[in-house]
XYZ file of C-alpha atoms in Angstrom:
704
model
C -4.650 -0.817 40.268
C -7.432 1.441 41.383
C -7.388 5.107 40.478
C -9.217 7.709 42.426
C -11.026 9.918 40.115
C -10.640 12.696 42.779
C -7.047 12.651 42.179
C -7.356 13.897 38.545
C -6.156 17.363 38.649
C -6.427 20.051 36.104
C -2.889 19.814 34.840
C -1.417 21.692 31.940
C -2.300 22.049 28.101
C 1.442 21.656 27.466
C 3.403 19.670 26.488
C 1.132 17.723 24.283
C 1.135 13.926 25.016
C 1.761 12.103 28.378
C 4.477 13.740 30.374
C 5.871 12.124 33.653
C 7.471 14.601 36.171
C 8.603 12.282 38.868
C 5.232 12.376 40.721
C 2.653 11.595 38.214
C 1.652 12.177 34.557
C 0.146 15.229 32.603
C -2.083 14.213 29.763
C -2.809 16.717 26.967
C -4.463 16.089 23.500
C -5.546 18.619 20.926
C -9.076 18.392 19.559
C -11.057 21.498 18.379
C -14.233 19.874 17.913
C -14.614 17.217 20.572
C -17.107 17.648 23.432
C -15.282 15.334 25.991
C -12.075 13.273 26.175
C -11.614 10.282 28.325
C -8.277 8.946 29.365
C -8.347 5.015 29.491
C -5.673 3.292 31.768
C -4.845 -0.399 31.070
C -3.149 -3.086 33.173
C 0.566 -3.984 32.318
C -0.545 -6.609 29.608
C -2.807 -4.120 27.953
C -5.705 -6.452 28.161
C -7.805 -4.858 30.971
C -9.063 -1.240 31.113
C -8.846 -0.449 34.815
C -9.893 3.179 34.737
C -11.606 5.652 32.543
C -11.115 9.175 33.560
C -12.364 12.316 31.938
C -9.823 15.162 31.226
C -11.181 17.868 33.234
C -9.855 20.919 31.547
C -10.102 22.395 27.982
C -7.523 25.272 27.335
C -6.803 26.646 23.784
C -8.438 23.654 22.092
C -6.303 21.321 24.223
C -7.918 18.765 26.660
C -5.663 18.178 29.693
C -5.536 16.665 33.078
C -2.832 15.352 35.610
C -3.060 11.976 37.329
C -0.821 11.759 40.286
C 1.018 8.466 41.145
C 1.167 7.151 37.398
C 4.608 6.110 36.499
C 6.587 5.360 33.294
C 5.431 1.917 31.708
C 1.588 2.944 32.274
C -0.361 1.807 29.303
C -3.228 4.204 27.964
C -5.378 5.420 25.159
C -8.035 7.848 24.630
C -11.837 7.794 24.076
C -13.292 11.145 22.341
C -16.723 12.299 22.272
C -18.107 14.510 19.810
C -20.594 14.492 16.658
C -20.701 11.603 14.476
C -21.539 13.391 11.259
C -19.276 12.269 8.321
C -21.247 14.619 5.920
C -19.906 17.575 8.018
C -16.426 16.036 8.524
C -16.825 14.797 12.046
C -16.209 11.072 12.916
C -16.170 10.876 16.711
C -16.962 7.575 18.161
C -16.160 6.949 21.886
C -16.492 3.235 21.394
C -13.023 3.320 19.696
C -9.921 3.330 21.605
C -7.526 5.962 20.072
C -3.808 6.288 20.105
C -2.243 9.481 21.305
C -0.863 11.411 18.401
C 2.087 12.378 20.749
C 2.826 8.829 22.313
C 6.446 7.965 22.463
C 5.958 4.267 23.033
C 3.460 1.688 21.945
C 2.970 -1.855 23.098
C 1.239 -4.658 21.436
C 0.282 -5.026 17.659
C -2.988 -3.960 16.011
C -5.294 -7.130 15.629
C -7.581 -6.468 12.771
C -11.270 -6.619 13.689
C -14.527 -4.965 12.399
C -14.578 -3.181 15.581
C -11.800 -0.830 14.492
C -14.250 1.002 12.153
C -16.548 3.877 13.303
C -19.373 2.616 11.041
C -20.908 -0.944 10.395
C -19.072 -2.666 7.884
C -21.567 -4.033 5.286
C -24.280 -1.531 6.398
C -26.279 -0.129 3.356
C -25.411 3.352 4.687
C -21.725 2.626 4.677
C -19.636 5.120 6.833
C -22.875 7.095 7.698
C -23.699 4.171 9.956
C -22.622 3.992 13.453
C -20.637 1.089 15.116
C -21.035 0.515 18.939
C -18.383 -2.206 19.359
C -15.276 -1.560 21.680
C -12.132 -1.553 19.768
C -9.840 -1.459 22.824
C -9.166 -5.503 22.825
C -7.694 -5.131 19.421
C -5.673 -2.030 19.612
C -1.996 -1.483 20.701
C -1.661 0.661 23.678
C 0.485 3.826 24.401
C 3.141 3.831 26.827
C 4.098 6.544 29.269
C 7.878 6.951 28.845
C 10.513 8.581 31.065
C 10.836 12.308 31.070
C 13.170 13.551 28.396
C 15.559 15.113 30.961
C 15.896 11.721 32.641
C 16.362 10.050 29.349
C 19.245 12.366 28.433
C 20.851 11.746 31.894
C 20.633 7.821 31.473
C 21.971 7.697 27.945
C 25.654 8.422 27.147
C 25.298 11.127 24.551
C 27.975 13.173 26.312
C 30.620 10.928 24.740
C 29.088 11.311 21.331
C 30.542 13.452 18.419
C 28.099 13.781 15.614
C 29.648 13.210 12.176
C 28.238 16.533 10.457
C 29.169 15.310 6.964
C 29.246 18.196 4.555
C 26.809 17.794 1.812
C 29.481 17.865 -0.801
C 31.052 14.698 0.830
C 27.741 12.831 1.421
C 27.194 9.378 0.033
C 23.835 7.881 1.056
C 23.031 4.225 1.599
C 19.294 3.591 1.590
C 18.471 0.479 3.814
C 15.898 -1.322 5.833
C 16.372 -2.329 9.369
C 15.091 -5.787 9.080
C 16.324 -6.451 5.506
C 19.739 -5.524 6.537
C 20.162 -7.709 9.470
C 17.688 -10.496 9.332
C 20.132 -13.045 7.637
C 23.359 -11.827 8.839
C 25.204 -14.689 10.425
C 27.161 -12.839 12.960
C 24.106 -10.972 14.237
C 22.529 -12.972 17.262
C 19.251 -14.318 16.534
C 17.371 -12.145 19.124
C 18.988 -8.952 17.450
C 18.119 -9.837 13.902
C 15.603 -7.375 12.392
C 16.169 -4.961 15.045
C 17.988 -1.660 15.738
C 20.544 -3.636 17.858
C 21.184 -5.807 14.801
C 21.994 -2.783 12.742
C 24.213 -1.558 15.637
C 26.280 -4.943 15.521
C 29.893 -4.338 14.756
C 29.786 -6.757 11.569
C 27.057 -4.620 9.964
C 28.794 -1.337 10.718
C 32.192 -2.736 9.505
C 30.453 -3.593 6.281
C 29.284 0.088 5.853
C 32.678 1.494 6.886
C 34.505 -0.656 4.239
C 31.959 0.180 1.546
C 32.740 3.906 2.420
C 29.225 5.503 2.659
C 28.911 8.451 4.832
C 25.175 8.295 5.514
C 22.626 5.601 6.096
C 18.932 6.384 5.257
C 16.514 4.006 6.873
C 13.219 3.250 5.587
C 10.337 4.218 7.929
C 10.774 3.040 11.640
C 8.069 5.035 13.205
C 5.133 3.158 14.463
C 3.220 1.827 11.616
C 0.162 -0.610 10.823
C 0.084 -3.696 8.508
C -2.743 -3.338 6.118
C -5.691 -5.551 6.725
C -5.812 -6.658 3.235
C -2.114 -7.655 3.428
C -2.546 -9.726 6.623
C -5.415 -11.537 5.053
C -2.895 -12.627 2.144
C -0.251 -13.611 4.887
C 1.974 -10.538 4.033
C 2.718 -7.230 5.923
C 3.608 -3.728 5.169
C 7.341 -4.384 5.165
C 8.364 -0.962 3.975
C 6.522 0.612 6.743
C 4.965 3.636 4.687
C 1.648 3.313 6.915
C 2.482 5.413 9.832
C 0.160 5.791 12.758
C 2.504 7.265 15.365
C 5.056 9.994 14.655
C 7.007 9.867 17.976
C 7.096 6.087 18.623
C 9.105 3.309 17.080
C 7.705 0.278 15.179
C 7.819 -2.244 18.106
C 9.084 -5.177 15.822
C 12.312 -3.249 15.437
C 13.006 -3.428 19.119
C 14.129 -6.620 20.898
C 11.756 -8.231 23.193
C 11.183 -5.829 26.144
C 13.296 -3.227 24.384
C 12.872 0.612 24.402
C 14.141 3.783 22.581
C 17.504 3.136 24.058
C 18.052 0.583 21.370
C 17.476 3.061 18.680
C 19.754 5.599 20.494
C 22.421 3.199 21.001
C 22.153 2.296 17.078
C 22.594 5.829 16.273
C 25.422 6.416 18.769
C 27.390 3.261 17.296
C 26.831 4.659 13.758
C 28.067 7.942 14.705
C 31.149 6.503 16.366
C 31.922 4.996 12.949
C 31.463 8.353 11.324
C 28.211 7.337 9.687
C 25.026 9.797 9.745
C 21.514 8.477 10.344
C 18.601 9.774 8.253
C 15.047 8.637 8.772
C 12.499 8.286 6.021
C 9.494 9.741 7.335
C 5.851 9.829 6.357
C 4.035 13.077 7.326
C 1.848 13.065 4.098
C -0.746 10.590 5.176
C -1.657 8.059 7.938
C -2.684 4.428 8.243
C -6.417 5.351 8.644
C -6.981 5.401 4.902
C -9.989 6.933 3.165
C -13.596 7.481 4.473
C -14.005 3.751 4.718
C -10.831 3.190 6.708
C -10.461 2.344 10.448
C -10.642 4.683 13.275
C -7.319 4.372 15.088
C -6.186 7.754 16.228
C -6.460 11.218 14.377
C -9.731 10.428 12.718
C -11.550 9.869 16.131
C -9.564 12.742 17.914
C -10.496 15.522 15.346
C -10.965 14.282 11.717
C -11.796 17.842 10.414
C -8.546 19.237 11.847
C -5.968 16.504 11.184
C -6.943 15.754 7.467
C -7.579 17.696 4.419
C -11.210 17.224 3.462
C -12.671 17.460 -0.008
C -15.376 20.025 -0.979
C -17.618 17.342 0.229
C -16.317 16.895 3.762
C -17.483 13.421 3.984
C -14.444 12.537 1.764
C -10.763 13.379 1.733
C -8.581 15.375 -0.444
C -6.244 12.773 -1.244
C -2.949 13.552 -3.061
C -1.013 10.574 -1.631
C -2.787 7.562 -3.072
C -3.202 6.261 0.391
C -6.851 7.409 1.074
C -6.199 10.691 3.006
C -3.781 13.600 3.277
C -2.450 15.139 6.506
C -3.635 18.731 6.875
C -0.151 20.326 7.604
C -1.658 23.784 7.246
C -3.548 23.427 10.421
C -1.423 25.125 13.098
C -1.761 22.302 15.816
C -1.054 19.622 13.017
C 1.931 21.493 11.827
C 3.083 21.862 15.472
C 2.766 17.967 15.807
C 5.021 17.377 12.796
C 7.536 19.924 13.865
C 7.589 18.478 17.525
C 8.106 15.134 16.109
C 10.982 16.073 13.863
C 12.522 18.026 16.775
C 12.251 14.965 19.158
C 14.097 12.648 16.659
C 17.017 15.305 16.233
C 17.209 16.508 19.900
C 16.381 13.340 21.802
C 17.562 10.757 19.440
C 20.338 12.585 17.658
C 19.335 11.746 14.042
C 20.952 13.772 11.334
C 18.231 14.371 8.873
C 15.068 13.265 7.102
C 13.888 12.097 3.729
C 10.095 13.135 3.298
C 7.945 10.682 1.585
C 5.706 12.404 -1.051
C 6.820 15.798 -0.039
C 4.885 17.629 -2.459
C 1.754 16.920 -0.367
C 3.529 18.737 2.471
C 4.213 21.710 0.393
C 0.494 22.141 -0.939
C -1.176 25.373 0.256
C -4.678 24.907 -0.042
C -4.766 22.732 -3.141
C -1.496 23.575 -5.048
C 2.091 23.121 -4.352
C 3.928 26.414 -3.156
C 7.717 26.600 -2.702
C 6.818 28.946 0.309
C 3.999 26.744 1.729
C 3.410 26.854 5.499
C 5.196 23.560 6.289
C 8.237 24.408 4.162
C 8.562 27.877 5.512
C 8.228 26.713 9.136
C 10.920 23.981 8.779
C 13.361 26.351 7.179
C 12.959 28.865 9.911
C 13.309 26.387 12.665
C 16.633 26.759 14.379
C 17.109 23.098 15.089
C 15.622 21.538 11.847
C 17.307 24.043 9.486
C 20.547 22.563 10.511
C 19.941 18.927 9.660
C 19.737 17.269 6.182
C 16.262 17.718 4.473
C 15.587 15.533 1.534
C 12.268 15.675 -0.543
C 10.647 13.092 -2.594
C 9.453 15.755 -4.801
C 6.021 14.371 -6.064
C 2.800 12.955 -5.138
C -0.181 11.807 -7.104
C -2.344 14.969 -6.953
C -2.601 17.445 -9.715
C 0.718 18.964 -10.696
C 2.379 16.661 -8.314
C 5.820 16.286 -9.923
C 7.795 19.397 -8.384
C 11.429 18.277 -8.924
C 13.493 21.311 -8.645
C 10.914 23.468 -6.934
C 11.621 23.027 -3.225
C 13.296 25.992 -1.414
C 16.904 26.496 -0.672
C 18.390 24.122 1.844
C 16.508 21.078 0.588
C 17.886 18.072 -1.519
C 15.612 16.243 -3.816
C 15.320 12.784 -5.068
C 16.140 13.305 -8.787
C 13.834 10.611 -10.575
C 14.854 12.038 -13.913
C 18.503 11.283 -13.245
C 17.460 7.628 -12.665
C 15.412 7.458 -15.800
C 17.851 9.171 -17.961
C 20.826 7.187 -16.986
C 19.021 3.768 -17.151
C 17.914 4.729 -20.627
C 21.313 5.740 -21.760
C 23.081 2.800 -20.361
C 20.635 0.417 -21.742
C 21.583 1.834 -25.250
C 18.589 3.904 -25.987
C 18.814 6.767 -28.599
C 18.640 10.456 -27.934
C 19.830 10.721 -24.283
C 23.037 12.441 -24.585
C 21.629 15.954 -23.558
C 19.888 14.455 -20.661
C 22.915 12.538 -19.469
C 25.136 15.432 -19.739
C 22.839 17.566 -17.668
C 22.393 14.831 -14.994
C 26.135 14.191 -14.594
C 26.679 17.850 -13.887
C 24.269 17.958 -11.150
C 20.995 18.905 -13.097
C 21.917 22.597 -13.021
C 18.679 23.348 -15.117
C 16.573 22.153 -12.235
C 18.601 23.265 -9.263
C 20.937 26.245 -10.117
C 18.747 28.973 -8.629
C 18.312 30.741 -5.187
C 21.957 29.801 -4.252
C 21.170 26.125 -4.309
C 24.193 23.838 -4.839
C 24.782 20.589 -6.807
C 24.321 18.443 -3.839
C 20.626 19.397 -4.019
C 20.322 16.748 -6.625
C 20.129 13.163 -5.004
C 21.373 11.054 -7.738
C 20.132 7.491 -7.841
C 19.734 4.618 -10.216
C 17.900 2.213 -7.847
C 15.845 2.738 -4.708
C 13.569 0.549 -2.481
C 10.756 1.259 -4.968
C 11.798 -0.699 -8.108
C 14.382 -3.219 -9.382
C 17.600 -3.664 -7.536
C 20.733 -3.117 -9.367
C 21.109 -6.754 -9.855
C 17.636 -7.258 -11.166
C 17.880 -4.263 -13.546
C 20.058 -6.418 -15.775
C 18.354 -9.755 -15.128
C 14.675 -8.921 -15.867
C 12.994 -7.219 -18.775
C 9.711 -7.293 -16.819
C 8.444 -7.187 -13.292
C 7.655 -10.478 -11.460
C 5.416 -9.407 -8.613
C 3.031 -12.288 -8.307
C 4.111 -12.898 -4.844
C 2.487 -9.652 -3.781
C -0.973 -11.435 -4.728
C -2.116 -8.529 -7.120
C -1.845 -10.551 -10.314
C 1.375 -8.860 -11.169
C -0.504 -5.596 -11.706
C 1.212 -3.533 -9.084
C 4.522 -1.878 -9.458
C 6.197 0.170 -12.184
C 6.064 -1.165 -15.969
C 8.564 1.512 -17.128
C 11.698 -0.046 -15.722
C 14.192 0.732 -18.288
C 15.802 -2.534 -17.655
C 17.560 -5.290 -19.869
C 17.940 -9.060 -18.931
C 21.274 -9.376 -21.050
C 19.579 -12.102 -22.936
C 17.832 -14.458 -20.412
C 15.062 -13.540 -18.206
C 16.128 -14.328 -14.473
C 18.699 -16.563 -13.101
C 21.172 -18.165 -15.414
C 24.536 -20.097 -15.197
C 25.737 -18.766 -18.561
C 29.179 -17.200 -17.727
C 28.961 -14.795 -20.566
C 25.685 -13.415 -19.467
C 26.637 -13.188 -15.960
C 29.703 -11.349 -16.885
C 27.793 -9.031 -18.977
C 25.258 -8.203 -16.206
C 28.178 -7.467 -13.867
C 29.700 -5.268 -16.348
C 26.320 -3.322 -17.031
C 25.918 -2.928 -13.160
C 29.455 -1.688 -12.752
C 29.134 0.882 -15.728
C 25.838 2.380 -14.209
C 27.212 2.531 -10.773
C 30.517 4.282 -12.095
C 28.358 6.957 -13.924
C 26.480 7.427 -10.622
C 29.709 8.113 -8.539
C 31.299 10.164 -11.095
C 28.341 12.610 -11.517
C 28.049 15.907 -9.608
C 25.411 15.964 -6.816
C 24.849 13.638 -3.934
C 24.996 9.832 -4.872
C 22.512 7.513 -3.146
C 22.732 3.549 -3.598
C 20.357 0.917 -2.428
C 21.076 -1.575 0.181
C 22.692 -4.919 -1.324
C 23.483 -3.330 -4.661
C 27.132 -3.590 -3.761
C 26.865 -7.416 -3.596
C 24.232 -8.109 -6.261
C 21.153 -8.368 -3.955
C 18.152 -9.738 -5.944
C 14.359 -9.440 -5.205
C 13.748 -12.298 -7.903
C 12.411 -9.628 -10.210
C 9.998 -8.170 -7.844
C 9.998 -4.401 -8.296
C 7.444 -3.646 -5.545
C 8.569 -5.690 -2.686
C 6.674 -3.499 -0.173
C 4.765 -6.482 1.467
C 7.590 -8.940 1.199
C 9.076 -9.291 4.864
C 10.897 -12.371 3.759
C 14.059 -13.700 1.842
C 12.742 -11.896 -1.296
C 13.484 -8.552 0.393
C 16.301 -9.509 2.885
C 20.027 -9.162 2.126
C 21.257 -12.758 2.071
C 24.792 -12.238 3.561
C 25.808 -16.025 3.237
C 25.191 -16.156 -0.542
C 27.823 -13.428 -1.168
C 30.302 -15.130 -3.448
C 33.721 -14.466 -5.154
C 31.999 -12.391 -7.874
C 30.011 -10.351 -5.354
C 33.089 -9.726 -3.326
C 34.805 -8.342 -6.288
C 31.857 -6.212 -7.028
C 31.906 -4.865 -3.480
C 35.481 -3.919 -3.761
C 35.065 -2.151 -6.932
C 32.180 -0.244 -5.409
C 34.259 0.779 -2.449
C 37.010 1.772 -4.714
C 34.660 4.125 -6.639
C 33.605 5.807 -3.341
C 37.202 6.191 -2.302
C 38.075 7.849 -5.589
C 35.128 10.175 -5.339
C 36.397 11.192 -1.798
C 39.882 11.952 -2.947
C 38.928 13.734 -6.045
C 37.282 17.021 -5.266
C 36.520 17.709 -8.837
C 33.896 14.948 -8.819
C 32.069 16.669 -6.016
C 32.312 20.159 -6.739
C 30.389 22.656 -4.336
C 29.355 24.938 -7.185
C 27.630 24.231 -10.654
C 29.962 24.004 -13.599
C 28.886 26.003 -16.645
C 31.923 25.862 -18.927
C 33.851 28.949 -17.742
C 37.654 29.303 -18.202
C 39.388 27.466 -15.350
C 43.101 27.035 -16.304
C 45.700 29.501 -17.526
C 45.532 28.140 -21.026
C 41.752 28.911 -21.164
C 40.627 25.239 -20.576
C 37.099 25.367 -19.264
C 36.008 23.779 -15.981
C 33.717 21.483 -18.118
C 34.390 20.398 -21.555
C 32.218 17.858 -23.531
C 34.092 15.856 -26.017
C 33.718 13.865 -29.153
C 35.580 10.704 -30.062
C 37.790 12.649 -32.304
C 38.903 14.781 -29.069
C 37.138 17.901 -30.452
C 34.532 19.805 -28.305
C 31.004 18.914 -28.816
C 29.191 21.232 -31.072
C 25.436 21.922 -31.214
C 24.792 19.476 -33.956
C 26.558 16.776 -32.085
C 24.015 16.908 -29.316
C 21.022 16.394 -31.554
C 22.538 13.078 -32.948
C 20.204 10.696 -31.625
C 22.370 7.678 -32.688
C 25.318 8.728 -30.427
C 25.640 6.561 -27.363
C 29.141 7.713 -26.099
C 30.550 10.960 -24.738
C 33.574 12.305 -23.026
C 33.768 14.846 -20.170
C 36.863 16.827 -18.983
C 36.684 18.468 -15.800
C 39.321 21.048 -14.845
C 40.108 23.650 -12.109
C 42.990 25.879 -11.447
C 46.111 24.392 -9.862
C 44.314 20.966 -9.761
C 44.762 17.982 -11.956
C 41.969 17.607 -14.558
C 39.905 14.515 -14.997
C 38.682 12.819 -18.147
C 35.564 10.679 -17.939
C 34.711 8.480 -21.038
C 31.371 6.903 -21.339
C 30.283 4.194 -24.040
C 26.936 2.774 -23.817
C 27.295 1.155 -27.115
C 27.919 -2.628 -27.201
C 31.076 -2.088 -29.455
C 34.249 -0.317 -28.290
C 35.160 3.121 -29.563
C 38.369 5.026 -29.669
C 38.580 8.326 -28.135
C 41.561 10.733 -28.858
C 42.664 12.571 -25.737
C 43.094 16.197 -25.852
C 44.343 18.000 -22.780
C 45.368 21.406 -21.194
C 48.917 22.395 -21.777
C 50.147 21.622 -18.279
C 49.006 17.910 -18.676
C 51.844 15.568 -19.556
C 49.653 12.512 -19.669
C 46.571 10.717 -18.337
C 46.568 7.984 -15.591
C 43.717 5.472 -15.446
C 41.906 5.554 -12.187
C 38.750 3.258 -12.992
C 37.867 0.928 -15.754
C 34.168 -0.290 -15.280
C 34.338 -2.860 -18.039
C 37.175 -4.693 -16.459
C 36.117 -3.856 -12.723
C 39.517 -2.118 -12.125
C 40.272 0.640 -9.579
C 43.748 2.312 -10.034
C 45.190 -0.441 -12.164
C 48.850 -0.515 -12.851
C 48.566 0.741 -16.443
C 50.994 3.027 -18.476
C 49.992 6.670 -18.781
C 48.154 7.737 -21.996
C 50.395 10.203 -23.879
C 49.050 13.666 -25.135
C 46.925 13.140 -28.196
C 47.013 9.281 -27.779
C 43.846 7.429 -28.689
C 41.969 5.513 -25.852
C 39.942 2.528 -26.616
C 36.798 2.646 -24.526
C 35.263 -0.820 -24.126
C 31.632 -1.482 -25.072
C 29.312 -0.619 -22.183
C 32.313 0.736 -20.301
C 33.284 3.806 -18.334
C 36.869 4.988 -18.043
C 38.144 7.684 -15.612
C 41.457 9.263 -16.152
C 43.455 11.758 -13.900
C 45.550 14.371 -15.620
C 49.301 14.162 -14.642
C 50.542 17.754 -14.460
C 54.152 18.727 -15.697
């Protein structure tokens, strides 16, 4: 293809990115400090650079131009000229092909080469040196896509009804596109590991049977496999290494596939009543620290896109990944918001979980609840309506900000995980923490009109042990990661139940299942928003690896064919818990409970009980040896519920006390035996109930 440079018109500085209008393509890219921007056009295979065109106009710090005759599918990239002065924060190098920050499609994978670096690797001057090699042969290429209006016309959104699940009814299922589908026997080979695989009826049927309302997908945006991982024969399986915020990771598409596969997945999940939340990484990029590669933002305008240290040669890094995105810059903030709106408006996703969200809330150097980004997203008419979940920490100073995000946000509650794990393992002194956690952590979230759903309660997540491994391993086993077992958390609060790793001992296997059921029961009986990890419902193991970020293999994948009778029983019990939560409004209250009178006889909305049936007193809370507790929830004109938790290895008797209107208690769940709504006689008023060791019982009051 030959392009006549004379046909490159001025075009427009908006919208940013590559926009096809039916006749040609407008290109626009922000760079405040560049001196020239060149558009590089490639053949269909992305191998040959067929034209290099200078964008002719510079308006409001945006370089732009219009090329007539270009069509969707055209491959392209940028070369950006400007000062190479790392000591001043500038790292322009036109020898490096750069990805468009607004590219909505990418083709090809990054092939690691020394040419990716703006400086000469091994040079005595390190990043102060300058490398002249062309990186284009080793780079993925950006793809011009159809105009949004044409995409909307071609995809059947008009037949879609979004689930719009109320927060109080939300149950989150954290999953991985490849991990969920690679080993599913009913998913066709070509669809395994892809969005098409996740849209398969058998996969969706599993989610529906389980009863979750919302699937939260680990990052699906375009990302890069770290060079050191590829050299070990591994990959960045989790995907927290983003390089494009508008494009999908190509490996999640079938061969020759496009964005329609993602949209179809969303559409099919919505048809089943399941929301889709994306885990997104806007806190850092794959370009790493000052010694990292030049792939996009660094070469387009390093001083604008990244937060620089007092010495601008280096980065102000609060992410632990080498750099932090400068979300305070108006154009960078615009890019993030444009990206979020794209996924909501064009792809119909229902919300986002923000990785290391504290970094997004840093104003200058410190976290502020009214930081630029947080204010902007809260005021956006599109984004303020979707689910927003913060991972409320980063690795910078004062990075742990649990409970400090503004109204409208939910937050991953890491304290909930740690306190419940410790209590259920039998550690001493955790009663006050567990009581707070089970009522939605009001001490953290009950302010500014926030609700209990603000606490995302979880006991396992992608980062750490699976639920099965939590009670099969005392220690992490991460040797497969190639880091001498030095990576991953050491504070797991786990227990192997007597044997480290796999065993055929039926007593130990039974105890492990009982421990898992008890912890999961406590999770679903807590106020707040429960989140569970993919495969926990069927005993998925990662062989003791608690940091499987680089394991794109059987270590991380859900092995559907190995689900046995015991696992099926566990799945049924978990689904039963979710059904109970759905039909019992008192287990998912919209308001925090503070022990206020709720029934005619003065019974409070929440009452903490001792084994003798009396209400807990101040001295009881300070008894570090106590490992059991009772909780009664009540509301006017509604049946009360009684929750009894016993983390001790021995059974304990609890005497039931109840409101005057209660004629007896009906057993709804018994975690020790794995029973949901069993046929059992009611417990009479004042009768003692034996709570099994390491067991949780749920009763519903029978009103007279």
